[in-house]
Coordinates of C-alpha atoms in Angstrom, one line a residue:
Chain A
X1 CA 0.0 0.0 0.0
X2 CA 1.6 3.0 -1.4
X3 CA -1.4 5.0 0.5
X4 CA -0.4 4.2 3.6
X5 CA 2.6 3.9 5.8
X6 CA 3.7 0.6 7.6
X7 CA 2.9 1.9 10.7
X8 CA -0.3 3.1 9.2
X9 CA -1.4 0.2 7.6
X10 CA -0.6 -1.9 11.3
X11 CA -3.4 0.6 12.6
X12 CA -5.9 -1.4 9.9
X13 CA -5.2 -4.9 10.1
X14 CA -3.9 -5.6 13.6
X15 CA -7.5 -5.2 15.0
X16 CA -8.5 -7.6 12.1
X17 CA -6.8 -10.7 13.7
X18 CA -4.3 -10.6 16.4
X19 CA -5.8 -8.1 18.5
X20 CA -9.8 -8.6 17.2
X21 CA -12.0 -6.1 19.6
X22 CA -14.5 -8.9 20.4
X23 CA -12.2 -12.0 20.5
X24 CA -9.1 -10.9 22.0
X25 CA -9.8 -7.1 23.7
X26 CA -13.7 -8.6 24.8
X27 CA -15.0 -5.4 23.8
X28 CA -18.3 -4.1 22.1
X29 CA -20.1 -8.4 22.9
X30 CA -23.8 -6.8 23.8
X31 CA -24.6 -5.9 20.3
X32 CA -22.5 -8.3 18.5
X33 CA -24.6 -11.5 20.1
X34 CA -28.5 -10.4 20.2
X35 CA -28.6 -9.4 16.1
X36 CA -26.5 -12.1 14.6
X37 CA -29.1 -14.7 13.9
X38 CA -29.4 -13.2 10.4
X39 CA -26.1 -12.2 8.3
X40 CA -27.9 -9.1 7.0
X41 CA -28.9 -7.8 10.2
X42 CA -25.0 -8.2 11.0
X43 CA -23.5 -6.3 7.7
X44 CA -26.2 -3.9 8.5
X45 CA -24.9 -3.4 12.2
X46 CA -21.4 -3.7 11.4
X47 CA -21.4 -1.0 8.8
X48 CA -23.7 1.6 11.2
X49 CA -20.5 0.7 13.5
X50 CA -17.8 1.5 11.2
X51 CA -19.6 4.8 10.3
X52 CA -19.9 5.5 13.9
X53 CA -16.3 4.5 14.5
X54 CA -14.8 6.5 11.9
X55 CA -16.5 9.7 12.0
X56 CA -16.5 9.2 16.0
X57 CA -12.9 8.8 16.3
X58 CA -12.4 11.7 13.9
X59 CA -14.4 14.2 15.8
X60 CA -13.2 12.9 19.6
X61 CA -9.4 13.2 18.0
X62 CA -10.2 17.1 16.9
X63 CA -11.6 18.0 20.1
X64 CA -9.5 16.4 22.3
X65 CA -7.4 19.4 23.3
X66 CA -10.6 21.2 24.4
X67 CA -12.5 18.8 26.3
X68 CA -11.7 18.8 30.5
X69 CA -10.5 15.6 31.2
X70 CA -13.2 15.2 34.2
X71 CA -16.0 15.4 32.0
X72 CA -15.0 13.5 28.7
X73 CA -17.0 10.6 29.2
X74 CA -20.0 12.4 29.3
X75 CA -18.8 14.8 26.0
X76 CA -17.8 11.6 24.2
X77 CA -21.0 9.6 25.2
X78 CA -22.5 13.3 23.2
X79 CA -20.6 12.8 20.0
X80 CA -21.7 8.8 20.3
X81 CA -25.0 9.5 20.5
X82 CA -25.3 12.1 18.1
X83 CA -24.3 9.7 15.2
X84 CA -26.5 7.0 16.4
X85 CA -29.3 9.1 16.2
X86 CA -28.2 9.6 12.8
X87 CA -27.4 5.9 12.0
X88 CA -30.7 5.1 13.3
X89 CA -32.6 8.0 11.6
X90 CA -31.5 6.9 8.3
X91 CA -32.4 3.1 8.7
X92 CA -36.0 4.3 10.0
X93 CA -36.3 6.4 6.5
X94 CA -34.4 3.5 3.8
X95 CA -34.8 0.4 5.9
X96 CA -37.8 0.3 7.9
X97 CA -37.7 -3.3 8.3
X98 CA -34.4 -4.1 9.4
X99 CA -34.8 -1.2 12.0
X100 CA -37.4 -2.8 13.5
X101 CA -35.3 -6.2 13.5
X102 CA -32.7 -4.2 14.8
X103 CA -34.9 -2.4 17.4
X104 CA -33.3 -1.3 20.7
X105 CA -29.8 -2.7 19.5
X106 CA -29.0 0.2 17.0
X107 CA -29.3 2.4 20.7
X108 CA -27.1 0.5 21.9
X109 CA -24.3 1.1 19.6
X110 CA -23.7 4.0 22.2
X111 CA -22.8 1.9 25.2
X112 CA -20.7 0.0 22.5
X113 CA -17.4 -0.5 24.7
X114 CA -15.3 -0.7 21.6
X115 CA -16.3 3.1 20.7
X116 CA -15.6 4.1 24.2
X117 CA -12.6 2.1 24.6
X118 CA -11.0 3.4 21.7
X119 CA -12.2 7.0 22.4
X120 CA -9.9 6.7 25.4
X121 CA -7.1 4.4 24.0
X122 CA -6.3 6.3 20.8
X123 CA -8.9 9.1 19.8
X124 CA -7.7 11.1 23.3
X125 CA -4.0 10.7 22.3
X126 CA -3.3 10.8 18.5
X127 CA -3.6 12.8 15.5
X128 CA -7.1 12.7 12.7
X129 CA -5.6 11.0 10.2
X130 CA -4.6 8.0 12.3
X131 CA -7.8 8.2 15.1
X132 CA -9.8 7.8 11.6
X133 CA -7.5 4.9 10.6
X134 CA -7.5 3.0 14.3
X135 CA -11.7 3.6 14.3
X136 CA -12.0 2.0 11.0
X137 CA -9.6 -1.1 11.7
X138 CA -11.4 -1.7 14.8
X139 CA -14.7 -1.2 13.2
X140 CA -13.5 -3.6 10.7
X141 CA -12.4 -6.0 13.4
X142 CA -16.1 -6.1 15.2
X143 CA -17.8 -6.3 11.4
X144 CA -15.9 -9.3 10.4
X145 CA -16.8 -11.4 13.6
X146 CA -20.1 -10.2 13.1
X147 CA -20.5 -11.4 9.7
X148 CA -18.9 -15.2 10.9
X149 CA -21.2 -15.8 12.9
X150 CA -24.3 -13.9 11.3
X151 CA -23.4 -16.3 8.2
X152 CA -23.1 -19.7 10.5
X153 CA -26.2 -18.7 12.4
X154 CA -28.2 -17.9 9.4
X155 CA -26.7 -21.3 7.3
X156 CA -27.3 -23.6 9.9
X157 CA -29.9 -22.4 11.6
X158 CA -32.2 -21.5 8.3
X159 CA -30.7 -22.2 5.4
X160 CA -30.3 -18.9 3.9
X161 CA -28.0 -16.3 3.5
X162 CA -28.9 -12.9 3.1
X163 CA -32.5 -14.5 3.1
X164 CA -32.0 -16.3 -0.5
X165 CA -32.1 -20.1 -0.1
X166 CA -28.8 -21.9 -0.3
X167 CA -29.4 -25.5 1.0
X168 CA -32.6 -26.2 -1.1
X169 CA -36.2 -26.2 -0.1
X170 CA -36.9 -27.6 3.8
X171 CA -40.6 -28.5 2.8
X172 CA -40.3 -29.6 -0.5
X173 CA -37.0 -31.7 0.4
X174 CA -34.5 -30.8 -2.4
X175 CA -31.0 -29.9 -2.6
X176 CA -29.6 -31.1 0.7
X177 CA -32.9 -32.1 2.2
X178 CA -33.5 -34.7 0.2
X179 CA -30.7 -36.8 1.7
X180 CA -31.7 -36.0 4.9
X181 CA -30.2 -32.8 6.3
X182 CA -32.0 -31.3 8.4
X183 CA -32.1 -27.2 10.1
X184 CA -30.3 -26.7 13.3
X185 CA -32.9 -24.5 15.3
X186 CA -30.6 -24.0 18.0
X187 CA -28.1 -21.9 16.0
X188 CA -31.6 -19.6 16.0
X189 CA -31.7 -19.1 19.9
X190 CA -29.8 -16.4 21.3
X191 CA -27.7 -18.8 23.7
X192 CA -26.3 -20.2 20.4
X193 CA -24.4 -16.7 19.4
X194 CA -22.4 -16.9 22.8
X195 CA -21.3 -20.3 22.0
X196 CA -20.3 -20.2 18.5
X197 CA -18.2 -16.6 19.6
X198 CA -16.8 -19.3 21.9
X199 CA -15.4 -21.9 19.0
X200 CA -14.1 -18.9 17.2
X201 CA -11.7 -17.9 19.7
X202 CA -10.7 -21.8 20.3
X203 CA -9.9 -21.9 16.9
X204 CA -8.1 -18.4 16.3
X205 CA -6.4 -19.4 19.6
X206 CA -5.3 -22.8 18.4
X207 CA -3.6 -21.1 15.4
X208 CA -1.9 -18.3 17.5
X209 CA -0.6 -20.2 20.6
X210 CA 0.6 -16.7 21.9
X211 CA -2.6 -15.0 23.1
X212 CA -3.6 -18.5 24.9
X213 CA -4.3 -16.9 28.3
X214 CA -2.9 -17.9 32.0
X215 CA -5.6 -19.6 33.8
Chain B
X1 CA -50.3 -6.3 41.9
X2 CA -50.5 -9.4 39.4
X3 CA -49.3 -7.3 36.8
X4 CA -46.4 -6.3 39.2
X5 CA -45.6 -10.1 40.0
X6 CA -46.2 -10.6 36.1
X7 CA -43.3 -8.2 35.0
X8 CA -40.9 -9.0 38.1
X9 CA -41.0 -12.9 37.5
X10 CA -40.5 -11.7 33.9
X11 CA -37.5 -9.2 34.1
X12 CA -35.6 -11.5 35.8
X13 CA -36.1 -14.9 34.7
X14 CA -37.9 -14.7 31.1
X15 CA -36.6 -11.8 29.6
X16 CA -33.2 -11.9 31.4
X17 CA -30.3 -9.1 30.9
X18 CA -27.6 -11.7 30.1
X19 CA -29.2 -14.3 29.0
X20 CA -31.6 -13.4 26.5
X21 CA -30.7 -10.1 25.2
X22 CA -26.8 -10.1 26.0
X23 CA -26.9 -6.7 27.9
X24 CA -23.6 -5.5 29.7
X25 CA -21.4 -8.2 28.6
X26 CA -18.8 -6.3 28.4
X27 CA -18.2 -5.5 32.1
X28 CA -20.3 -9.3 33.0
X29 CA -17.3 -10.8 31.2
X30 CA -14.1 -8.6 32.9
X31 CA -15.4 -8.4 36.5
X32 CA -16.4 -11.6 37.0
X33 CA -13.2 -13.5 38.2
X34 CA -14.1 -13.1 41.8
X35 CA -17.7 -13.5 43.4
X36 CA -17.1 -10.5 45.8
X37 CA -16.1 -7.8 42.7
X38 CA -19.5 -9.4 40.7
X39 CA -21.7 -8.7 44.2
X40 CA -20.4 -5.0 44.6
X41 CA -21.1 -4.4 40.8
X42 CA -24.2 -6.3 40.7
X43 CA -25.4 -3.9 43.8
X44 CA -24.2 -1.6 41.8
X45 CA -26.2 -2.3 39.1
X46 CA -29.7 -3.0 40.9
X47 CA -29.3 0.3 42.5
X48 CA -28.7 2.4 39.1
X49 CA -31.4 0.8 37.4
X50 CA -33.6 1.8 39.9
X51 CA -32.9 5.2 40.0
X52 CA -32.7 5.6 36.0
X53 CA -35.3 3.4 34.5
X54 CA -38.2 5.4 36.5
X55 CA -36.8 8.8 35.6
X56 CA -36.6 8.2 32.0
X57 CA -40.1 7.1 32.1
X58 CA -40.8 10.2 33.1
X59 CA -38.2 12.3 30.6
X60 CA -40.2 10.1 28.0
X61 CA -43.8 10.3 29.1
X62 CA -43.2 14.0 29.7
X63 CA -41.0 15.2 26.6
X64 CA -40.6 13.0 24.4
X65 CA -43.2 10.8 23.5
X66 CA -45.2 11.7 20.1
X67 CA -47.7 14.2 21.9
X68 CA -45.9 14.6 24.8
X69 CA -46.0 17.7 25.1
X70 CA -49.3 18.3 25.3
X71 CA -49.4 19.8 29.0
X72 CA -47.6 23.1 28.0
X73 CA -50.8 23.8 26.3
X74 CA -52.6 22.5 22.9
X75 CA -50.6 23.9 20.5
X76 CA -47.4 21.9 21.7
X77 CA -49.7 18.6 21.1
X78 CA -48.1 17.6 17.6
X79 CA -44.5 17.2 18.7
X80 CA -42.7 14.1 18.8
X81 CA -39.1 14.3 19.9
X82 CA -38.6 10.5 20.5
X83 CA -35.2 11.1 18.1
X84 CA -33.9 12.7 20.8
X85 CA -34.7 10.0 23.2
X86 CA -30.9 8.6 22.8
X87 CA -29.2 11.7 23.8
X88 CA -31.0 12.7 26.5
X89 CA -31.6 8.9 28.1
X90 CA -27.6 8.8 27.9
X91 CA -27.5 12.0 29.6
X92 CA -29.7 11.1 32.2
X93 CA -27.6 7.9 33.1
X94 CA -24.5 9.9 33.0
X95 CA -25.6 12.7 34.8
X96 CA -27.1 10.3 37.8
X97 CA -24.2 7.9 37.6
X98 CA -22.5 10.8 38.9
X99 CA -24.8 12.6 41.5
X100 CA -25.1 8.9 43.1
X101 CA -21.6 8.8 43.3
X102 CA -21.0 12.1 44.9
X103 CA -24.3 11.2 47.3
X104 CA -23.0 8.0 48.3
X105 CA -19.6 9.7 49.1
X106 CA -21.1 11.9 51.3
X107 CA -23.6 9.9 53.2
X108 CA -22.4 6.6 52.9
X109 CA -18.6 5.8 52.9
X110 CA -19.0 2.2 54.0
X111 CA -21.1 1.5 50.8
X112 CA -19.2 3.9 48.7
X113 CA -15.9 2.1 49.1
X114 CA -17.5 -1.0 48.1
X115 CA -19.5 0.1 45.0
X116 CA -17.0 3.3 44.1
X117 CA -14.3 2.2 41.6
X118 CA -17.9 0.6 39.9
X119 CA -20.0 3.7 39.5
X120 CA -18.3 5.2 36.8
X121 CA -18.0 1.7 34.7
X122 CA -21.7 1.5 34.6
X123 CA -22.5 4.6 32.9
X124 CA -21.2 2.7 30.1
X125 CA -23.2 0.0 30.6
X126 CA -24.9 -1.2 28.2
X127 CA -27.5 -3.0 30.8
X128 CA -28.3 0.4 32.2
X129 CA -29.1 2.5 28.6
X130 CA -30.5 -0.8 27.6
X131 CA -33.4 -1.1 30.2
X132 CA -34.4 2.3 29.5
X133 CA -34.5 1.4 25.9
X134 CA -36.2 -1.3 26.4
X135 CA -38.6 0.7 29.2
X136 CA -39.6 3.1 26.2
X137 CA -39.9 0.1 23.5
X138 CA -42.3 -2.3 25.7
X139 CA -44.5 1.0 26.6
X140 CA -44.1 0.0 30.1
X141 CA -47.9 1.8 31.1
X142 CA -47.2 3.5 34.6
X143 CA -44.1 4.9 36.6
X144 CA -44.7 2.5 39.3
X145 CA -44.3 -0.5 36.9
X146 CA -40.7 1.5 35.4
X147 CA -39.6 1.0 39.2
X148 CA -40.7 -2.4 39.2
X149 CA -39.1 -2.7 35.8
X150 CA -35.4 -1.2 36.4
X151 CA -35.2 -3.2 40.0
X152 CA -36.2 -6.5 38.4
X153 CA -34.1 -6.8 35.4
X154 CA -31.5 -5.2 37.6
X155 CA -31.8 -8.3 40.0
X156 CA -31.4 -10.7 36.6
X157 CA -28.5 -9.0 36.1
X158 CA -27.2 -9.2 39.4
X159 CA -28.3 -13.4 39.4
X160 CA -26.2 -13.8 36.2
X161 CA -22.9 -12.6 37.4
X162 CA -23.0 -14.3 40.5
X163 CA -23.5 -17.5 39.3
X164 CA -21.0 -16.9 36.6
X165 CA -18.4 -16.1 39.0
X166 CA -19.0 -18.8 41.1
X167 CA -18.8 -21.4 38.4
X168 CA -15.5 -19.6 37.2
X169 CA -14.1 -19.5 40.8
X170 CA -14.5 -23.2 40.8
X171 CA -13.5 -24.0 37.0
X172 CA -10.0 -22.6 37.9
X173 CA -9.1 -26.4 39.4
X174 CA -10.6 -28.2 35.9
X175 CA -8.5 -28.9 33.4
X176 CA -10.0 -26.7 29.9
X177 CA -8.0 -26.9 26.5
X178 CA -5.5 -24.3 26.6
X179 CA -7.0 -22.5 23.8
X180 CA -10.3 -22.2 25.4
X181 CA -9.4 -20.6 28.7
X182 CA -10.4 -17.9 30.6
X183 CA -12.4 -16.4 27.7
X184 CA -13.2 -19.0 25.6
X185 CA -14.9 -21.1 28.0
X186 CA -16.8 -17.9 29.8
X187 CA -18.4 -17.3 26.3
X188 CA -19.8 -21.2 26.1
X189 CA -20.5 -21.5 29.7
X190 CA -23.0 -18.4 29.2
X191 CA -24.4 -19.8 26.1
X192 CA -25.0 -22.8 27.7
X193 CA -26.8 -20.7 30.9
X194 CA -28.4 -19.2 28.6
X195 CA -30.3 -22.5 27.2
X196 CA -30.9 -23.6 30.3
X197 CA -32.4 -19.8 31.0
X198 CA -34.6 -20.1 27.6
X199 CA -36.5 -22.9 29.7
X200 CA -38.1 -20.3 31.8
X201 CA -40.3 -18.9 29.0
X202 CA -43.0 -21.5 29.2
X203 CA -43.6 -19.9 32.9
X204 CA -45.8 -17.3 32.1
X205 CA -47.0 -17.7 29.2
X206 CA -47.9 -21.5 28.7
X207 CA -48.4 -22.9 25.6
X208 CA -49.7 -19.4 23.8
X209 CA -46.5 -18.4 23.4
X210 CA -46.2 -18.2 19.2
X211 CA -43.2 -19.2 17.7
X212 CA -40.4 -17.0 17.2
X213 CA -41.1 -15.4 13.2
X214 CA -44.0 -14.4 14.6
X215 CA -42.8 -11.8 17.3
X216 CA -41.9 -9.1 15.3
X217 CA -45.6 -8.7 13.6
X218 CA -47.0 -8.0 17.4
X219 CA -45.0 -5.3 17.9
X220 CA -45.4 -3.8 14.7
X221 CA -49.1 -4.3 15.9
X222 CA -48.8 -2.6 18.6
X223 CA -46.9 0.6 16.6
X224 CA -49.8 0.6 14.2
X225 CA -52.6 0.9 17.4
X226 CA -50.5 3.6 18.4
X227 CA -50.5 5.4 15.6
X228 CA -54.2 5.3 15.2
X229 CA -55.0 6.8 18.2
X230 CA -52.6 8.7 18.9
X231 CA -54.3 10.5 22.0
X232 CA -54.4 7.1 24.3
X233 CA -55.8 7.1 27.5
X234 CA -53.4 5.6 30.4
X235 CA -56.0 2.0 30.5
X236 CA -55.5 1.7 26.8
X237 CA -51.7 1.6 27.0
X238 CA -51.9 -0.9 29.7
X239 CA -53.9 -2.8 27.2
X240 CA -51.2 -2.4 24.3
X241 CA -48.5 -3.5 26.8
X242 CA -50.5 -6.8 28.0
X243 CA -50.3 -7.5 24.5
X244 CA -46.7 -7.2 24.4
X245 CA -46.4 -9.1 27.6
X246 CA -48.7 -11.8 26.1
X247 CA -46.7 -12.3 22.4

């Protein structure tokens, strides 16, 4: 990448493996488990986040010579919830539907701890150009797990992704049904989110025996 | 006083925090290595619930509700500022995260030591902006119920982390895969109380429960009653929200 520097470019794809907000930092879980039971629902959510993220981080990063250090939280829990309400204003006008699947969890993107946590972290310390870059890698880090396990959940547990049949009909037993295969309703539960976030970290942590924690 | 008993039995077991919405997971997850931290935080918890639930009942029934506005005088009555219901719930809970910190302080050292390195962690709670959300989406009907509401699901919260940190105090001595420690077995330990949580939902409402495609239609339901008549009297909403209860 000509674009970017080394260092630069660390700031994007670190948080995509090796330090992943959700698997490795345990950041920003609430919202990541309750909407994954469909992978559109989760590119929809992890795309509100990166827009939050990025513009977030941007904003925080210009300000952060001006804001009193006693009252940041509440001035960054502000900015947080003034591009929710924009997030969440646009999905109520283009995607009615989804916002209603969504409900109460779009809201929620405030209390995300990976918007907070890198508020503090980065945003408070560094320069635009590279607050914008760490939001966007982090972002990026949350959207991918997101879309794992909203595309397991949805295949196993339906069928579909993105809705469209992919397995064959359930009822009139083609494709794979007709040898038998059968949906998983359990991937459907909420439970099931927790434990497949679970088997990703076994595996990324069988791969990379360096972040295997002390117990 | 059913319809109290209803919603308490509800909040905690049924509709639990942890279990079946994921609320708060973050700080669920980081404090709950030892029982004693997840008691403090779970007290914690309860008691900020409590106090911000019922006053954004009021910030929404008030202000920001579509009509809302109504008692500064009829020509007020066709404002809806529920867009801004994000923005000033957050502000709310950051606001009294605070004051209860500086009260508690000053009146009650003993408890402040205990709950005090917790207080600021929860105003990024998720748990705590959640049950107001959730307060404002289930059209909880009266402010006496919102109480109810924030204490109960406060108390689920409180039950979950207790018995996750027990379990993790105890699973130091078993023998996990490496690559599933500390973190990786939290997550699946949780899933699984989570199952065994799901059971629960056959307590209240028996066999009328519908399956789960079905939800989303009642509370679109409900969204269309409410925008029909938009000038509800307080024994309608109660009506609206024992459909919600029932779905």
């Amino acid at each position: 990448m000509a674009l970017l520097s080394k260092k630069d470019s660390n700031l994007i794809l670190d948080p995509l493996a090796d330090n992943n907000p959700i698997t490795i930092q345990v950041l920003g879980i609430c919202s990541a488990l309750a909407i994954t039971a469909e992978l559109k629902a989760s590119l929809v959510m992890a795309i509100s986040v990166i827009f939050v993220m990025g513009i977030g981080n941007i904003v925080i990063s210009l300000l952060r010579n001006v804001i009193p250090s006693k009252i940041r939280i509440i001035a960054q829990l502000i900015v947080v919830a003034t591009l929710v309400i924009v997030v969440d204003q646009v999905l109520k006008a283009f995607a009615y539907e989804l916002s209603k699947t969504l409900s109460v969890f779009v809201g929620l993107i405030i209390t995300n701890c990976i918007i907070m946590g890198r508020f503090e972290a980065f945003a408070l310390g560094n320069g635009v150009w590279r607050s914008f870059l760490d939001g966007i890698g982090n972002a990026l880090g949350y959207g991918v797990i997101l879309v794992i396990i909203g595309f397991f959940r949805e295949l196993l547990g339906s069928g579909t992704l993105f809705g469209i049949p992919v397995l064959g009909d359930p009822i009139a037993k083609t494709g794979l049904y007709s040898i038998g295969y059968e949906n998983n309703g359990f991937m459907i539960i909420p439970p099931a989110a927790l434990i497949v976030v679970g088997i990703i970290i076994w595996v990324q942590r069988t791969r990379n025996k360096a972040l295997i924690e002390e117990a | 006083m059913l319809e109290h008993l209803e919603l308490f039995f509800k909040s905690i077991f049924i509709d639990n925090m942890v279990f079946a919405v994921f609320l708060g997971m973050c700080s669920y997850l980081a404090v709950s290595k030892k029982v004693s931290t997840a008691v403090g935080l779970g007290a914690a918890v309860i008691f900020v619930l409590a106090v911000t639930v019922p006053l954004n009942w009021l910030l929404d029934q008030y202000l920001l509700q579509d009509g809302a506005l109504a008692w500064l005088g009829p020509e007020y009555a066709d404002y809806n500022l529920s867009f801004l219901s994000f923005i000033m719930f957050i502000a709310t809970i950051a606001t009294m995260v605070q004051l209860v910190e500086i009260v508690v302080e000053k009146f009650s050292p003993a408890l402040y030591n205990s709950l005090g390195i917790f207080l600021p962690l929860i105003a990024v709670n998720c748990a705590i902006l959640g049950g107001s959300l959730f307060m404002q989406a289930r059209e909880i009907p009266s402010l006496g119920l919102a109480l109810n509401y924030g204490i109960s699901s406060g108390i689920g919260w409180f039950l979950a982390i207790l018995a996750i940190a027990a379990i993790r105090e105890k699973i130091r001595y078993s023998n996990v895969p490496p690559p599933l420690r500390g973190l990786g077995i939290t997550f699946i330990i949780t899933g699984l109380m989570g199952i065994g949580f799901q059971s629960f939902g056959g307590m209240l409402t028996g066999d009328n429960e519908p399956p789960e495609g079905t939800s989303n239609t009642t509370v679109e339901k409900t969204i269309e009653e409410k925008e029909i008549n938009k000038e509800i009297e307080d024994e309608e909403k109660a009506v609206s929200y024992n459909e919600v209860l029932n779905k």
